Short mmCIF file of the C-alpha atoms (twelve columns), coordinates in Angstrom:
data_MODEL
# 
_entry.id   MODEL 
# 
loop_
_atom_site.group_PDB 
_atom_site.id 
_atom_site.type_symbol 
_atom_site.label_atom_id 
_atom_site.label_alt_id 
_atom_site.label_comp_id 
_atom_site.label_asym_id 
_atom_site.label_seq_id 
_atom_site.Cartn_x 
_atom_site.Cartn_y 
_atom_site.Cartn_z 
_atom_site.pdbx_PDB_model_num 
ATOM 1   C CA . GLN A 1   0.000   0.000  0.000   1 
ATOM 2   C CA . VAL A 2   1.373   3.387  -1.049  1 
ATOM 3   C CA . GLN A 3   2.328   5.652  1.818   1 
ATOM 4   C CA . LEU A 4   3.129   9.343  2.081   1 
ATOM 5   C CA . VAL A 5   3.866   10.390 5.637   1 
ATOM 6   C CA . GLU A 6   4.305   14.067 6.434   1 
ATOM 7   C CA . SER A 7   6.149   15.384 9.454   1 
ATOM 8   C CA . GLY A 8   7.653   18.615 10.732  1 
ATOM 9   C CA . GLY A 9   4.513   20.630 11.286  1 
ATOM 10  C CA . GLY A 10  3.874   22.512 14.475  1 
ATOM 11  C CA . SER A 11  3.341   25.906 16.011  1 
ATOM 12  C CA . VAL A 12  5.657   28.804 15.322  1 
ATOM 13  C CA . GLN A 13  5.642   32.548 15.805  1 
ATOM 14  C CA . PRO A 14  5.371   34.916 12.842  1 
ATOM 15  C CA . GLY A 15  8.730   35.245 11.161  1 
ATOM 16  C CA . GLY A 16  9.755   31.765 12.187  1 
ATOM 17  C CA . SER A 17  10.683  28.753 10.098  1 
ATOM 18  C CA . LEU A 18  9.599   25.168 9.698   1 
ATOM 19  C CA . ARG A 19  10.831  22.317 7.549   1 
ATOM 20  C CA . LEU A 20  8.223   19.832 6.446   1 
ATOM 21  C CA . SER A 21  9.217   16.359 5.340   1 
ATOM 22  C CA . CYS A 22  7.309   13.718 3.437   1 
ATOM 23  C CA . ALA A 23  8.525   10.132 3.425   1 
ATOM 24  C CA . ALA A 24  7.267   8.020  0.539   1 
ATOM 25  C CA . SER A 25  7.131   4.259  0.270   1 
ATOM 26  C CA . ARG A 26  5.800   1.433  -1.872  1 
ATOM 27  C CA . PHE A 27  6.016   3.228  -5.200  1 
ATOM 28  C CA . THR A 28  8.829   4.353  -7.503  1 
ATOM 29  C CA . PHE A 29  9.336   7.779  -5.959  1 
ATOM 30  C CA . SER A 30  11.897  8.971  -8.500  1 
ATOM 31  C CA . LEU A 31  9.335   8.784  -11.320 1 
ATOM 32  C CA . TYR A 32  6.755   10.996 -9.641  1 
ATOM 33  C CA . TYR A 33  6.228   14.734 -9.647  1 
ATOM 34  C CA . MET A 34  5.932   15.808 -6.024  1 
ATOM 35  C CA . ARG A 35  3.861   18.671 -4.664  1 
ATOM 36  C CA . TRP A 36  2.947   20.305 -1.402  1 
ATOM 37  C CA . TYR A 37  -0.591  21.579 -0.960  1 
ATOM 38  C CA . ARG A 38  -2.279  23.298 1.927   1 
ATOM 39  C CA . GLN A 39  -5.863  23.597 3.014   1 
ATOM 40  C CA . ALA A 40  -7.749  25.508 5.658   1 
ATOM 41  C CA . PRO A 41  -11.169 24.390 6.945   1 
ATOM 42  C CA . GLY A 42  -13.887 25.335 4.484   1 
ATOM 43  C CA . LYS A 43  -11.423 26.337 1.785   1 
ATOM 44  C CA . GLU A 44  -10.129 24.680 -1.360  1 
ATOM 45  C CA . ARG A 45  -6.831  22.892 -1.322  1 
ATOM 46  C CA . GLU A 46  -4.105  25.234 -2.610  1 
ATOM 47  C CA . LEU A 47  -0.912  24.253 -4.421  1 
ATOM 48  C CA . VAL A 48  2.099   25.568 -2.503  1 
ATOM 49  C CA . ALA A 49  5.047   24.133 -4.427  1 
ATOM 50  C CA . GLY A 50  5.977   21.406 -6.883  1 
ATOM 51  C CA . ILE A 51  9.168   19.692 -7.983  1 
ATOM 52  C CA . SER A 52  9.884   17.541 -11.004 1 
ATOM 53  C CA . ASN A 53  10.913  13.918 -10.670 1 
ATOM 54  C CA . GLY A 54  14.591  14.718 -11.118 1 
ATOM 55  C CA . GLY A 55  14.458  17.845 -9.002  1 
ATOM 56  C CA . GLY A 56  15.538  20.155 -11.798 1 
ATOM 57  C CA . SER A 57  12.313  22.098 -12.069 1 
ATOM 58  C CA . THR A 58  10.320  23.723 -9.296  1 
ATOM 59  C CA . THR A 59  7.231   25.871 -9.079  1 
ATOM 60  C CA . TYR A 60  5.773   27.966 -6.282  1 
ATOM 61  C CA . ALA A 61  2.556   29.733 -5.444  1 
ATOM 62  C CA . GLU A 62  2.925   33.494 -5.585  1 
ATOM 63  C CA . SER A 63  2.017   33.678 -1.911  1 
ATOM 64  C CA . VAL A 64  5.124   31.724 -0.864  1 
ATOM 65  C CA . LYS A 65  7.696   32.705 -3.493  1 
ATOM 66  C CA . GLY A 66  10.928  33.798 -1.881  1 
ATOM 67  C CA . ARG A 67  9.922   32.279 1.462   1 
ATOM 68  C CA . CYS A 68  9.647   28.587 0.677   1 
ATOM 69  C CA . THR A 69  11.947  26.059 -0.962  1 
ATOM 70  C CA . ILE A 70  10.939  22.607 -2.142  1 
ATOM 71  C CA . ALA A 71  13.556  19.898 -2.468  1 
ATOM 72  C CA . ARG A 72  13.700  16.144 -2.815  1 
ATOM 73  C CA . ASP A 73  16.067  13.291 -2.126  1 
ATOM 74  C CA . ASN A 74  15.288  10.420 -4.484  1 
ATOM 75  C CA . ALA A 75  17.739  8.131  -2.711  1 
ATOM 76  C CA . LYS A 76  15.710  8.522  0.479   1 
ATOM 77  C CA . SER A 77  12.299  8.831  -1.236  1 
ATOM 78  C CA . GLU A 78  11.664  12.057 0.599   1 
ATOM 79  C CA . VAL A 79  10.459  15.515 -0.325  1 
ATOM 80  C CA . TYR A 80  10.851  18.615 1.803   1 
ATOM 81  C CA . LEU A 81  9.366   22.057 2.144   1 
ATOM 82  C CA . GLN A 82  11.503  24.647 3.902   1 
ATOM 83  C CA . MET A 83  9.313   27.530 5.000   1 
ATOM 84  C CA . ASN A 84  10.819  30.788 6.234   1 
ATOM 85  C CA . SER A 85  9.389   34.133 7.292   1 
ATOM 86  C CA . LEU A 86  6.154   32.433 8.179   1 
ATOM 87  C CA . LYS A 87  2.988   34.504 8.409   1 
ATOM 88  C CA . PRO A 88  -0.305  33.851 10.219  1 
ATOM 89  C CA . GLU A 89  -1.940  33.313 6.828   1 
ATOM 90  C CA . ASP A 90  0.345   30.311 6.298   1 
ATOM 91  C CA . THR A 91  -1.624  28.496 8.974   1 
ATOM 92  C CA . ASP A 92  -3.088  25.413 7.305   1 
ATOM 93  C CA . VAL A 93  -2.869  21.681 7.055   1 
ATOM 94  C CA . TYR A 94  -0.072  20.855 4.604   1 
ATOM 95  C CA . TYR A 95  -0.363  17.803 2.386   1 
ATOM 96  C CA . CYS A 96  2.215   15.912 0.387   1 
ATOM 97  C CA . ASN A 97  1.136   14.748 -3.076  1 
ATOM 98  C CA . ALA A 98  2.709   12.407 -5.611  1 
ATOM 99  C CA . ILE A 99  1.494   12.326 -9.183  1 
ATOM 100 C CA . ILE A 100 2.429   10.620 -12.425 1 
ATOM 101 C CA . MET A 101 0.568   10.911 -15.731 1 
ATOM 102 C CA . VAL A 102 2.201   8.192  -17.842 1 
ATOM 103 C CA . PRO A 103 1.262   5.504  -18.694 1 
ATOM 104 C CA . THR A 104 -1.780  6.085  -16.465 1 
ATOM 105 C CA . THR A 105 -2.576  8.785  -13.975 1 
ATOM 106 C CA . ARG A 106 -1.762  7.901  -10.387 1 
ATOM 107 C CA . ASN A 107 -2.253  10.427 -7.642  1 
ATOM 108 C CA . TYR A 108 -1.375  9.810  -3.999  1 
ATOM 109 C CA . TRP A 109 -1.895  11.933 -0.876  1 
ATOM 110 C CA . GLY A 110 -0.485  12.005 2.599   1 
ATOM 111 C CA . GLN A 111 -2.556  12.496 5.722   1 
ATOM 112 C CA . GLY A 112 -1.411  16.077 6.281   1 
ATOM 113 C CA . THR A 113 0.510   17.950 8.946   1 
ATOM 114 C CA . GLN A 114 -0.748  21.026 10.771  1 
ATOM 115 C CA . VAL A 115 1.188   24.274 10.587  1 
ATOM 116 C CA . THR A 116 0.101   27.055 12.926  1 
ATOM 117 C CA . VAL A 117 1.650   30.509 12.823  1 
ATOM 118 C CA . SER A 118 0.599   32.634 15.739  1 
ATOM 119 C CA . SER A 119 2.028   35.015 18.289  1 
# 
């Protein structure tokens, strides 16, 4: 059974930093595009950042550009999200996502990790 397990969430003051990790297992991690999403209660899930299977291409939401960095370690089957200069509006549940489109679409989600930014 495919697993994506997020960790690293928690409570932090505005301006602080957190590093989220997502450990993947039971699928060929290096073939998948990896993404971090976030979602607040009653709101749609929002793409935060994505990274190509080889790590050479990344994308970020405008709201986190310059403050967040996505990275991956294919040898460890892990993806990371370094978040700096955190703001109260970054408070959400953060989800790890793995997706591949070829030969068929497969889309996997983690269970989420809570990030709370508050003074």
